[in-house]
XYZ file of C-alpha atoms in Angstrom:
688
model
C -312.025 -110.647 -139.718
C -313.139 -110.631 -143.367
C -311.205 -112.866 -145.746
C -309.180 -110.155 -147.490
C -308.825 -106.453 -146.867
C -309.724 -104.103 -149.729
C -306.602 -101.938 -149.963
C -308.224 -99.560 -152.459
C -310.705 -98.258 -149.847
C -310.484 -94.550 -149.150
C -309.648 -93.069 -145.773
C -313.158 -91.990 -144.740
C -313.990 -95.491 -143.500
C -311.246 -95.262 -140.865
C -312.428 -94.201 -137.406
C -310.905 -90.861 -136.430
C -310.232 -89.596 -139.959
C -312.575 -86.726 -140.699
C -312.523 -84.271 -143.617
C -309.618 -82.185 -142.228
C -307.366 -85.168 -141.505
C -308.244 -86.667 -144.874
C -307.276 -83.425 -146.622
C -303.889 -83.303 -144.854
C -303.185 -86.980 -145.633
C -304.145 -86.417 -149.280
C -301.658 -83.548 -149.430
C -298.995 -86.042 -148.353
C -299.921 -88.516 -151.097
C -302.023 -90.774 -148.877
C -305.463 -91.574 -150.338
C -306.153 -95.272 -149.645
C -305.550 -98.054 -147.135
C -302.594 -99.150 -149.260
C -301.052 -95.678 -149.185
C -301.259 -95.736 -145.402
C -299.848 -99.237 -144.998
C -296.932 -98.359 -147.282
C -296.213 -95.237 -145.239
C -293.414 -97.182 -143.622
C -291.761 -96.385 -140.267
C -288.535 -94.384 -140.473
C -287.096 -96.204 -137.444
C -288.065 -98.148 -134.316
C -287.774 -97.599 -130.600
C -287.518 -100.458 -128.129
C -290.110 -99.566 -125.537
C -290.123 -102.883 -123.766
C -290.197 -101.735 -120.171
C -286.966 -102.088 -118.238
C -287.679 -105.026 -115.940
C -286.888 -104.975 -112.185
C -285.623 -101.464 -112.664
C -282.533 -100.441 -110.722
C -281.606 -96.924 -111.765
C -277.992 -96.772 -112.926
C -276.120 -93.782 -114.348
C -275.272 -94.102 -118.051
C -277.919 -96.758 -118.852
C -280.644 -96.290 -121.479
C -284.050 -97.195 -120.095
C -287.727 -97.254 -121.076
C -290.140 -96.889 -118.164
C -293.808 -96.320 -117.501
C -294.933 -93.756 -114.937
C -296.666 -90.452 -114.355
C -295.927 -86.751 -113.842
C -295.700 -85.680 -110.187
C -294.735 -82.015 -110.563
C -292.962 -79.481 -112.796
C -291.136 -76.183 -112.321
C -288.839 -73.788 -114.175
C -285.299 -73.201 -112.943
C -284.002 -69.770 -113.948
C -280.336 -69.103 -114.481
C -277.922 -68.382 -117.280
C -280.091 -70.764 -119.284
C -283.617 -71.464 -118.055
C -284.770 -75.074 -117.971
C -287.949 -76.976 -117.192
C -287.769 -79.788 -114.628
C -290.580 -82.354 -114.848
C -290.819 -84.738 -111.912
C -291.539 -88.261 -113.197
C -292.433 -91.162 -110.866
C -291.925 -94.742 -112.091
C -294.318 -97.546 -111.110
C -291.688 -98.437 -108.452
C -292.065 -94.873 -107.093
C -288.537 -93.911 -108.186
C -288.146 -90.239 -109.149
C -286.463 -89.209 -112.404
C -286.229 -85.569 -113.426
C -287.024 -84.929 -117.086
C -285.027 -81.861 -118.140
C -285.940 -79.598 -121.075
C -283.682 -76.717 -122.133
C -285.629 -76.021 -125.335
C -289.365 -75.411 -125.676
C -289.772 -74.668 -121.969
C -293.172 -72.937 -122.296
C -294.502 -75.620 -124.647
C -293.464 -78.552 -122.446
C -294.775 -76.863 -119.296
C -298.263 -77.035 -120.827
C -297.789 -80.614 -122.054
C -296.717 -82.187 -118.750
C -299.593 -81.588 -116.366
C -299.669 -83.484 -113.081
C -300.745 -87.150 -113.062
C -300.334 -87.538 -116.842
C -299.362 -91.099 -117.679
C -296.191 -91.365 -119.782
C -293.791 -93.813 -121.267
C -290.293 -92.319 -121.192
C -287.081 -93.422 -122.939
C -283.594 -92.030 -122.656
C -280.155 -92.158 -121.092
C -279.940 -91.766 -117.313
C -277.615 -89.089 -115.992
C -277.006 -87.941 -112.416
C -277.156 -84.355 -111.185
C -278.728 -83.867 -107.744
C -280.667 -87.032 -108.523
C -281.358 -89.084 -111.643
C -282.348 -87.178 -114.757
C -282.938 -87.637 -118.498
C -282.289 -84.624 -120.708
C -284.838 -84.174 -123.511
C -286.196 -87.744 -123.307
C -288.232 -89.537 -125.961
C -291.741 -89.671 -124.528
C -295.350 -90.382 -125.308
C -298.459 -89.536 -123.326
C -300.729 -92.542 -122.809
C -304.497 -92.687 -122.420
C -306.099 -94.867 -119.811
C -307.211 -97.561 -122.271
C -305.381 -100.890 -122.257
C -305.160 -100.962 -126.087
C -303.148 -97.741 -126.005
C -300.519 -99.344 -123.813
C -300.477 -102.388 -126.086
C -299.439 -100.430 -129.166
C -297.567 -97.456 -127.672
C -295.570 -98.988 -124.832
C -294.170 -102.224 -123.503
C -293.049 -103.277 -126.981
C -291.008 -102.214 -130.026
C -292.836 -99.243 -131.509
C -292.541 -97.689 -134.978
C -291.700 -94.015 -135.451
C -293.182 -92.518 -138.626
C -292.082 -89.600 -140.806
C -294.159 -86.551 -139.975
C -294.511 -82.866 -140.737
C -295.854 -79.906 -138.793
C -299.114 -80.089 -140.760
C -299.570 -83.775 -139.849
C -298.656 -83.206 -136.196
C -301.165 -80.373 -135.900
C -303.885 -82.887 -136.820
C -302.643 -85.430 -134.274
C -300.877 -87.490 -136.946
C -297.569 -87.931 -135.190
C -296.110 -91.408 -134.638
C -298.730 -92.173 -132.025
C -301.546 -91.089 -134.358
C -300.229 -93.214 -137.205
C -299.854 -96.252 -134.938
C -303.522 -96.021 -133.991
C -304.574 -95.882 -137.653
C -302.275 -98.734 -138.738
C -303.507 -100.924 -135.871
C -307.120 -100.214 -136.813
C -306.587 -101.109 -140.506
C -304.712 -104.329 -139.770
C -307.528 -105.444 -137.409
C -310.029 -105.320 -140.298
C -308.780 -108.292 -142.323
C -305.969 -110.238 -143.954
C -303.890 -108.864 -146.816
C -303.855 -110.755 -150.094
C -300.574 -111.982 -151.576
C -299.489 -110.237 -154.797
C -296.302 -112.106 -155.739
C -296.209 -115.462 -157.562
C -295.912 -118.294 -155.057
C -292.935 -119.816 -156.894
C -290.845 -116.661 -156.384
C -291.799 -116.423 -152.714
C -290.419 -119.934 -152.231
C -287.444 -119.467 -154.554
C -286.271 -116.255 -152.865
C -287.370 -117.323 -149.360
C -289.654 -114.321 -148.942
C -292.181 -113.773 -146.159
C -295.892 -113.499 -146.941
C -297.339 -110.060 -147.634
C -299.861 -110.207 -144.784
C -297.214 -111.175 -142.229
C -294.835 -108.538 -143.618
C -297.283 -105.650 -143.258
C -298.125 -106.659 -139.691
C -294.492 -107.072 -138.736
C -293.161 -103.887 -140.321
C -295.672 -101.820 -138.350
C -295.696 -103.837 -135.104
C -292.568 -106.030 -134.853
C -292.099 -108.402 -131.937
C -288.320 -108.250 -132.260
C -285.976 -105.723 -133.857
C -284.370 -108.535 -135.893
C -287.716 -109.400 -137.515
C -287.734 -106.115 -139.485
C -284.803 -107.060 -141.772
C -286.462 -110.007 -143.640
C -289.707 -108.010 -143.893
C -287.896 -105.055 -145.426
C -286.259 -107.465 -147.895
C -289.661 -108.795 -148.951
C -291.020 -105.311 -149.730
C -287.836 -104.263 -151.535
C -288.116 -107.333 -153.780
C -291.782 -106.511 -154.426
C -290.940 -102.958 -155.542
C -288.131 -104.130 -157.820
C -290.199 -106.992 -159.277
C -293.156 -104.850 -160.319
C -290.976 -102.033 -161.539
C -289.140 -104.459 -163.837
C -292.516 -105.782 -165.053
C -293.493 -102.202 -165.881
C -290.264 -101.658 -167.832
C -290.870 -104.841 -169.826
C -294.444 -103.756 -170.509
C -293.342 -100.322 -171.750
C -290.737 -101.907 -174.002
C -293.262 -104.320 -175.485
C -295.868 -101.631 -176.066
C -293.283 -99.482 -177.858
C -292.314 -102.402 -180.068
C -295.945 -102.972 -181.077
C -295.892 -99.780 -183.134
C -294.002 -100.806 -186.235
C -291.943 -98.225 -188.039
C -291.130 -98.184 -191.719
C -288.388 -100.702 -192.383
C -285.363 -98.501 -192.946
C -282.474 -100.567 -194.168
C -279.389 -98.543 -193.276
C -276.807 -99.721 -195.806
C -273.281 -98.393 -195.986
C -273.412 -94.618 -195.719
C -271.178 -92.868 -198.246
C -271.247 -89.665 -196.199
C -270.221 -91.532 -193.074
C -267.389 -93.340 -194.896
C -266.122 -90.062 -196.340
C -266.205 -88.365 -192.957
C -264.385 -91.229 -191.236
C -261.619 -91.145 -193.853
C -261.157 -87.386 -193.420
C -261.082 -87.319 -189.619
C -257.842 -85.832 -188.241
C -257.665 -88.662 -185.708
C -258.334 -92.386 -185.536
C -261.500 -93.631 -183.874
C -260.998 -95.748 -180.753
C -262.077 -99.400 -180.748
C -264.944 -98.495 -178.394
C -266.227 -95.837 -180.804
C -266.113 -98.246 -183.759
C -267.921 -100.917 -181.732
C -270.581 -98.405 -180.627
C -271.369 -97.462 -184.242
C -271.473 -101.126 -185.283
C -273.727 -102.108 -182.352
C -276.308 -99.411 -183.054
C -276.441 -100.014 -186.806
C -276.736 -103.782 -186.365
C -279.914 -103.315 -184.299
C -281.615 -100.744 -186.522
C -282.394 -103.118 -189.377
C -285.625 -104.451 -187.890
C -289.068 -102.891 -188.115
C -289.250 -102.266 -184.352
C -287.646 -99.159 -182.879
C -284.338 -99.458 -181.051
C -283.226 -97.593 -177.950
C -279.668 -97.219 -176.697
C -277.837 -95.599 -173.816
C -274.389 -94.427 -174.927
C -272.218 -93.858 -171.884
C -268.888 -92.173 -172.369
C -266.610 -90.545 -169.857
C -265.779 -86.872 -170.385
C -263.688 -86.391 -173.524
C -264.308 -89.904 -174.869
C -265.769 -88.741 -178.215
C -269.517 -89.366 -177.930
C -270.503 -86.535 -180.301
C -268.502 -87.807 -183.294
C -269.761 -91.345 -182.565
C -273.370 -90.108 -182.595
C -272.743 -88.130 -185.811
C -271.339 -91.196 -187.629
C -274.485 -93.113 -186.636
C -276.736 -90.202 -187.645
C -275.278 -90.020 -191.172
C -276.734 -93.457 -191.989
C -280.208 -92.048 -191.346
C -279.551 -88.814 -193.214
C -278.309 -90.682 -196.290
C -281.725 -92.389 -196.242
C -283.509 -88.997 -196.145
C -284.440 -89.506 -192.498
C -284.213 -86.564 -190.082
C -282.076 -86.642 -186.935
C -282.513 -84.523 -183.803
C -279.772 -83.611 -181.312
C -281.503 -82.524 -178.089
C -279.249 -80.758 -175.550
C -280.070 -79.409 -172.064
C -278.341 -76.014 -172.437
C -277.779 -73.462 -175.184
C -274.010 -73.645 -174.657
C -274.029 -77.412 -175.251
C -276.399 -77.093 -178.234
C -274.120 -74.502 -179.850
C -271.100 -76.694 -179.116
C -272.751 -79.623 -180.948
C -273.706 -77.357 -183.838
C -270.159 -76.027 -184.202
C -268.600 -79.502 -183.827
C -270.878 -81.029 -186.460
C -270.387 -78.072 -188.801
C -266.615 -78.401 -188.411
C -266.672 -82.118 -189.263
C -269.119 -81.706 -192.154
C -267.427 -78.633 -193.657
C -265.779 -80.449 -196.601
C -268.797 -82.625 -197.362
C -272.017 -81.838 -199.243
C -274.396 -79.504 -197.424
C -276.772 -81.648 -195.377
C -279.156 -79.075 -193.918
C -277.888 -78.471 -190.385
C -280.290 -76.413 -188.259
C -279.838 -74.857 -184.797
C -283.079 -74.026 -182.982
C -282.870 -72.208 -179.648
C -285.243 -70.227 -177.449
C -285.368 -66.441 -177.633
C -284.991 -66.169 -181.414
C -287.056 -63.535 -183.238
C -290.358 -64.756 -184.680
C -289.385 -64.406 -188.341
C -286.135 -66.317 -187.919
C -287.846 -69.064 -185.907
C -290.665 -69.396 -188.463
C -288.135 -69.817 -191.292
C -286.335 -72.558 -189.358
C -289.415 -74.568 -188.362
C -290.708 -74.321 -191.943
C -287.458 -75.862 -193.255
C -287.700 -78.570 -190.588
C -291.344 -79.326 -191.472
C -290.580 -79.474 -195.188
C -287.626 -81.815 -194.729
C -285.027 -79.288 -195.944
C -283.196 -79.610 -192.595
C -281.773 -83.055 -191.886
C -279.792 -82.512 -188.678
C -281.711 -80.418 -186.160
C -279.885 -79.352 -183.023
C -281.621 -77.569 -180.175
C -282.704 -77.287 -176.570
C -286.159 -77.511 -174.970
C -287.350 -75.246 -177.791
C -287.610 -78.404 -179.935
C -290.390 -79.626 -177.628
C -292.721 -76.730 -178.532
C -295.957 -77.704 -180.349
C -295.094 -75.600 -183.427
C -292.006 -77.735 -184.170
C -293.032 -80.504 -186.592
C -290.812 -82.868 -188.546
C -291.061 -84.253 -192.049
C -289.655 -87.684 -191.234
C -287.926 -87.933 -187.838
C -286.199 -91.284 -187.401
C -283.446 -90.814 -184.805
C -283.533 -88.803 -181.580
C -280.163 -88.201 -179.899
C -280.608 -86.889 -176.351
C -277.425 -85.557 -174.777
C -277.083 -85.515 -171.002
C -280.430 -87.231 -171.150
C -280.898 -87.524 -167.371
C -281.391 -83.738 -167.368
C -284.673 -84.221 -169.250
C -287.824 -85.424 -167.558
C -289.647 -88.569 -168.662
C -292.462 -86.508 -170.204
C -290.012 -84.368 -172.202
C -288.364 -87.454 -173.680
C -291.783 -88.778 -174.685
C -292.752 -85.468 -176.344
C -289.748 -85.488 -178.681
C -290.304 -89.182 -179.502
C -293.949 -88.530 -180.356
C -292.905 -86.018 -183.032
C -291.455 -88.846 -185.150
C -292.688 -92.137 -186.565
C -291.641 -94.218 -183.565
C -287.991 -93.169 -183.993
C -284.877 -94.864 -182.662
C -283.453 -93.326 -179.504
C -279.791 -92.729 -178.727
C -279.532 -91.368 -175.189
C -276.070 -90.105 -174.282
C -274.506 -89.254 -170.948
C -271.081 -88.059 -169.890
C -271.987 -88.960 -166.304
C -271.274 -92.689 -166.127
C -274.254 -94.250 -164.392
C -273.634 -97.190 -162.052
C -274.779 -100.536 -163.376
C -277.519 -100.814 -160.736
C -279.127 -97.574 -161.847
C -278.842 -98.586 -165.502
C -280.713 -101.811 -164.757
C -283.423 -99.867 -162.995
C -283.781 -96.741 -165.076
C -282.892 -98.045 -168.494
C -283.833 -101.697 -168.418
C -285.413 -101.227 -171.843
C -282.295 -99.610 -173.392
C -279.274 -101.352 -174.874
C -276.236 -100.164 -172.938
C -273.122 -99.140 -174.903
C -269.963 -97.935 -173.176
C -267.095 -95.864 -174.569
C -264.374 -96.266 -171.990
C -261.196 -95.610 -173.952
C -260.210 -92.022 -174.656
C -258.711 -90.794 -177.930
C -255.023 -91.568 -178.388
C -252.576 -89.045 -177.023
C -254.780 -87.856 -174.162
C -252.884 -87.715 -170.874
C -254.490 -88.337 -167.452
C -255.379 -85.079 -165.714
C -253.169 -84.354 -162.708
C -255.626 -83.598 -159.885
C -254.452 -81.946 -156.678
C -256.127 -80.765 -153.484
C -254.919 -77.587 -151.777
C -256.148 -75.549 -148.834
C -256.000 -71.790 -148.335
C -252.367 -71.741 -147.189
C -251.323 -72.883 -150.706
C -253.315 -70.270 -152.632
C -250.310 -68.033 -153.427
C -248.485 -71.014 -154.936
C -251.536 -71.942 -157.032
C -251.740 -68.393 -158.420
C -248.011 -68.476 -159.252
C -248.510 -71.736 -161.186
C -251.436 -70.228 -163.115
C -249.297 -67.176 -163.930
C -246.492 -69.411 -165.224
C -248.707 -71.550 -167.488
C -250.824 -68.675 -168.816
C -247.644 -66.722 -169.581
C -246.483 -69.667 -171.691
C -249.660 -69.468 -173.814
C -252.057 -71.767 -171.951
C -255.555 -70.895 -170.692
C -257.267 -71.441 -167.357
C -260.751 -71.923 -165.876
C -261.533 -70.790 -162.321
C -264.907 -72.179 -161.213
C -267.095 -70.887 -158.355
C -270.208 -72.598 -156.982
C -272.384 -69.453 -156.859
C -273.266 -66.386 -158.905
C -274.351 -64.138 -156.039
C -273.345 -63.874 -152.404
C -275.117 -66.382 -150.179
C -275.356 -65.614 -146.472
C -276.325 -69.201 -145.812
C -273.184 -70.753 -147.263
C -270.974 -67.696 -146.798
C -269.147 -68.372 -150.031
C -267.318 -65.874 -152.137
C -269.403 -65.297 -155.221
C -268.303 -65.742 -158.787
C -268.707 -62.057 -159.577
C -266.692 -60.949 -156.548
C -263.990 -63.474 -157.373
C -263.871 -62.186 -160.938
C -263.317 -58.581 -159.819
C -260.657 -59.605 -157.311
C -258.765 -61.765 -159.821
C -259.051 -59.249 -162.671
C -257.906 -56.219 -160.696
C -255.764 -57.575 -157.884
C -254.285 -60.958 -158.799
C -253.926 -61.165 -162.588
C -254.038 -57.580 -163.890
C -251.533 -58.529 -166.610
C -253.916 -61.086 -168.166
C -257.267 -60.915 -169.931
C -259.827 -62.256 -167.426
C -263.413 -63.070 -168.520
C -266.642 -63.826 -166.630
C -269.294 -66.423 -167.548
C -272.359 -67.441 -165.535
C -275.913 -68.655 -166.068
C -277.647 -65.322 -165.443
C -275.981 -63.621 -168.403
C -277.915 -63.166 -171.645
C -277.352 -65.788 -174.332
C -275.617 -63.295 -176.598
C -273.242 -62.292 -173.774
C -272.402 -65.920 -172.990
C -271.766 -66.671 -176.667
C -269.429 -63.680 -176.975
C -267.419 -64.676 -173.886
C -267.071 -68.303 -175.044
C -266.032 -67.212 -178.533
C -263.317 -64.956 -177.094
C -262.109 -67.763 -174.818
C -261.937 -70.234 -177.713
C -259.934 -67.733 -179.761
C -257.540 -67.122 -176.876
C -258.597 -63.502 -176.427
C -259.621 -64.379 -172.848
C -256.801 -66.135 -170.985
C -258.499 -66.835 -167.644
C -262.227 -67.593 -167.548
C -263.958 -67.113 -164.190
C -267.180 -69.096 -164.323
C -269.822 -71.172 -162.578
C -270.864 -74.749 -163.420
C -272.348 -73.454 -166.683
C -269.130 -74.903 -168.214
C -269.744 -78.309 -166.635
C -270.684 -80.043 -169.876
C -269.809 -79.690 -173.526
C -267.321 -76.823 -173.640
C -264.280 -77.859 -175.676
C -261.196 -75.617 -175.596
C -258.078 -77.814 -176.073
C -255.708 -74.975 -175.116
C -257.284 -74.696 -171.628
C -255.072 -76.893 -169.464
C -255.665 -75.626 -165.908
C -258.930 -75.851 -163.966
C -259.235 -74.428 -160.455
C -262.407 -75.280 -158.506
C -263.099 -72.961 -155.576
C -264.970 -74.397 -152.552
C -264.583 -77.855 -154.104
C -266.141 -79.451 -151.010
C -269.507 -77.966 -152.065
C -269.640 -80.085 -155.240
C -270.556 -83.727 -155.715
C -268.115 -86.243 -157.200
C -269.866 -86.442 -160.572
C -270.017 -82.677 -160.908
C -266.321 -82.298 -160.050
C -265.452 -85.008 -162.573
C -267.534 -83.236 -165.223
C -265.791 -79.954 -164.477
C -262.402 -81.659 -164.618
C -263.293 -82.831 -168.118
C -263.059 -79.253 -169.396
C -259.262 -79.693 -169.424
C -257.162 -82.577 -170.702
C -258.681 -82.294 -174.186
C -255.356 -82.393 -176.036
C -251.956 -84.060 -175.758
C -250.732 -81.314 -173.386
C -250.460 -82.137 -169.687
C -253.396 -80.663 -167.763
C -254.128 -79.894 -164.135
C -257.217 -79.781 -161.924
C -256.774 -77.930 -158.634
C -259.398 -78.442 -155.912
C -259.374 -75.567 -153.400
C -261.064 -75.873 -149.989
C -261.027 -74.358 -146.530
C -259.387 -76.087 -143.572
C -262.437 -77.727 -142.008
C -264.341 -80.303 -144.091
C -266.933 -82.973 -143.348
C -265.935 -86.630 -143.632
C -268.069 -86.985 -146.778
C -266.363 -83.987 -148.405
C -262.934 -85.461 -147.647
C -264.045 -88.797 -149.151
C -265.240 -87.075 -152.326
C -262.121 -85.008 -152.845
C -259.743 -87.871 -152.096
C -261.616 -90.018 -154.637
C -261.118 -87.324 -157.324
C -257.413 -87.012 -156.530
C -256.950 -90.782 -156.657
C -258.833 -91.598 -159.866
C -259.637 -90.283 -163.360
C -262.044 -93.191 -163.982
C -265.604 -91.853 -164.240
C -267.104 -95.327 -163.779
C -265.275 -95.897 -160.495
C -266.228 -92.403 -159.346
C -269.907 -92.866 -160.205
C -270.055 -95.954 -157.982
C -268.371 -93.996 -155.200
C -270.828 -91.130 -155.651
C -273.774 -93.520 -155.521
C -272.508 -94.938 -152.226
C -272.000 -91.500 -150.665
C -275.060 -89.619 -151.918
C -277.599 -92.211 -152.993
C -279.407 -92.419 -156.361
C -282.015 -89.709 -155.873
C -279.505 -86.989 -155.140
C -277.021 -88.315 -157.689
C -279.377 -88.031 -160.655
C -282.252 -85.936 -159.410
C -285.273 -88.171 -158.862
C -287.887 -86.279 -160.862
C -285.619 -85.309 -163.709
C -284.145 -88.755 -164.161
C -287.436 -90.629 -164.030
C -286.014 -92.669 -161.176
C -288.872 -94.012 -159.052
C -288.836 -92.881 -155.463
C -288.888 -96.386 -154.030
C -290.529 -96.428 -150.636
C -288.267 -99.056 -149.126
C -285.923 -100.538 -151.742
C -282.403 -99.125 -151.769
C -280.498 -99.159 -155.050
C -277.154 -99.096 -153.246
C -277.663 -101.790 -150.638
C -280.177 -104.000 -152.471
C -278.240 -104.544 -155.710
C -278.347 -108.347 -155.493
C -282.079 -108.248 -154.825
C -282.584 -106.091 -157.920
C -280.784 -108.692 -160.037
C -283.005 -111.447 -158.611
C -286.200 -109.456 -159.182
C -285.173 -108.613 -162.739
C -284.449 -112.271 -163.504
C -287.813 -113.377 -162.078
C -289.832 -110.588 -163.731
C -288.308 -111.438 -167.114
C -289.181 -115.136 -166.783
C -292.954 -114.590 -166.605
C -294.761 -113.878 -169.917
C -296.582 -110.554 -169.944
C -299.658 -111.893 -171.736
C -301.887 -109.705 -173.876
C -302.278 -107.117 -171.113
C -300.759 -106.622 -167.691
C -302.817 -108.293 -164.992
C -304.828 -106.267 -162.495
C -301.943 -106.124 -160.033
C -299.447 -104.918 -162.611
C -301.793 -102.305 -164.046
C -301.752 -100.520 -160.686
C -298.033 -99.887 -161.187
C -297.509 -96.451 -162.618
C -295.610 -93.230 -162.181
C -296.882 -89.986 -160.751
C -294.318 -87.182 -160.827
C -291.496 -89.664 -160.410
C -293.116 -91.351 -157.408
C -293.372 -95.130 -157.284
C -296.818 -96.459 -156.412
C -297.104 -99.873 -154.797
C -299.100 -102.594 -156.481
C -302.305 -103.673 -154.729
């Protein structure tokens, strides 16, 4: 054994990996020894042979033996019977109902196998569709494939075709680990402090454990390692950003902001006032500030952001509002215009995609010349032709819907501007620590005075007639209603009624006496704008829609929301949809409609919505049920795809790693280990 193994070595030096195998592994993100060693097992199988075997019905066994014969039994359902003889000469029939032709070729006579499964009895002992592996004659094969706890690795058809199933991966892992020891990459003091196992021992144990129980502390060691280096990377990014000094912009009392606050038709909540104060207190230094403003649906984030923005504008500094959809961008534009109507004209610009060239050129010229101070738009603001005169504050709404690169593009258009990221999807504390460790977290939890909790109810199909009668009653009294469908077009896979079909049925058969409108994402922008304008004016009484109304649409007179096939939505999405009502002092209702048969997870989600209006509680529940990647969308959120760490179950470990990472000075540059930490399309890469 050499002293330390070079984990940066490429795969060609591994026996058995030729050009074709290398190509397939590369396609799966595996390029080096380290990539292979961090291709962790998905689970383990105890293949310690059952000692002094006495065959007993109902027991799970692992035995070594060989194939004695095989034949197909024809009947209502054909099946393959493979005769398997144990070393004690006991016969067990291996039964295959699926893949009969394939398995008939696999199990030729005298092939040596290790077989695992549950014993059943039918005209003799049998195991239906057992776990199995074919062994070679070499002793080393038995040592790593049988008679021990063996790892099972994730695989794909492409990998299996090249012999890279679990057995193939075990051979490669064994070969690498035989070549040398693995160098430690964590500070010794933290290994002792957190009682972590060594890196060399951990790699050997996670791939070839002696006992099932030994995997848990090894997994903990690697989870800590991922969290530790990710936190170091966050600290590094924060420091590098702070190195680029901006112009010192003292933001004194803003006359425009004071005037607006005095003229508001409502009183700001304490949380809103504190949010404004917190941001302004941190923007008086010459290093850029970055904040995450979390506010539950209807908590008043937009007016809070506008009050902050006016301090910049009064200093002749441009502000950008970046929104993920045209509907939300227009909503911001209209809201800001409404609030600023009685104040001096401040140069409010709305820049969207699909505008004619002349109109777009006029807008980007005003932006470049500094005539426009508040610029609101979608991804169109990221285009190279959009340049700013003096951009000092970037407000990103529903920021987790923008990729990391997109956020960097808009930042790079200013002179190291301050960032105010906003989200109406409360993000659990664990994710905030991980994703936004370099942002100051600000919460707006209290809702404006007079808002009543939304009455949320869950009904099945047998209550539909009653739901329609309630809608008829409230709409007749002057209220408006949303009816939300999960799809735009018919889907054979999910067999759900589409939005367009539902619209026709409701318009013609259920509510012919009312004005029913249709809104979905495949409509042209001009069509969507027209529908929303009619709904806001009350010309449309019932709006049939998809999740295009999930965020940003504000119609106080809409007090009823019906969600069809509610079991198909996640908790956060349902909570966002629910936020379209309850935007006034009038009692509002959210009706969740489902079929009769739901999964346990769907029942959990819906019961959580019925029980609570608290977005923070619901986000924690959602994280537990769905996990972080699905909750936020790994690539869009910038969340690293940790290979082994789990943001739900390893919360305490994350806190420990963050504390330790923060206690070690970064130095002038990251050390060699830390420099290997980086992102590639949202994927976390282990440190060497």
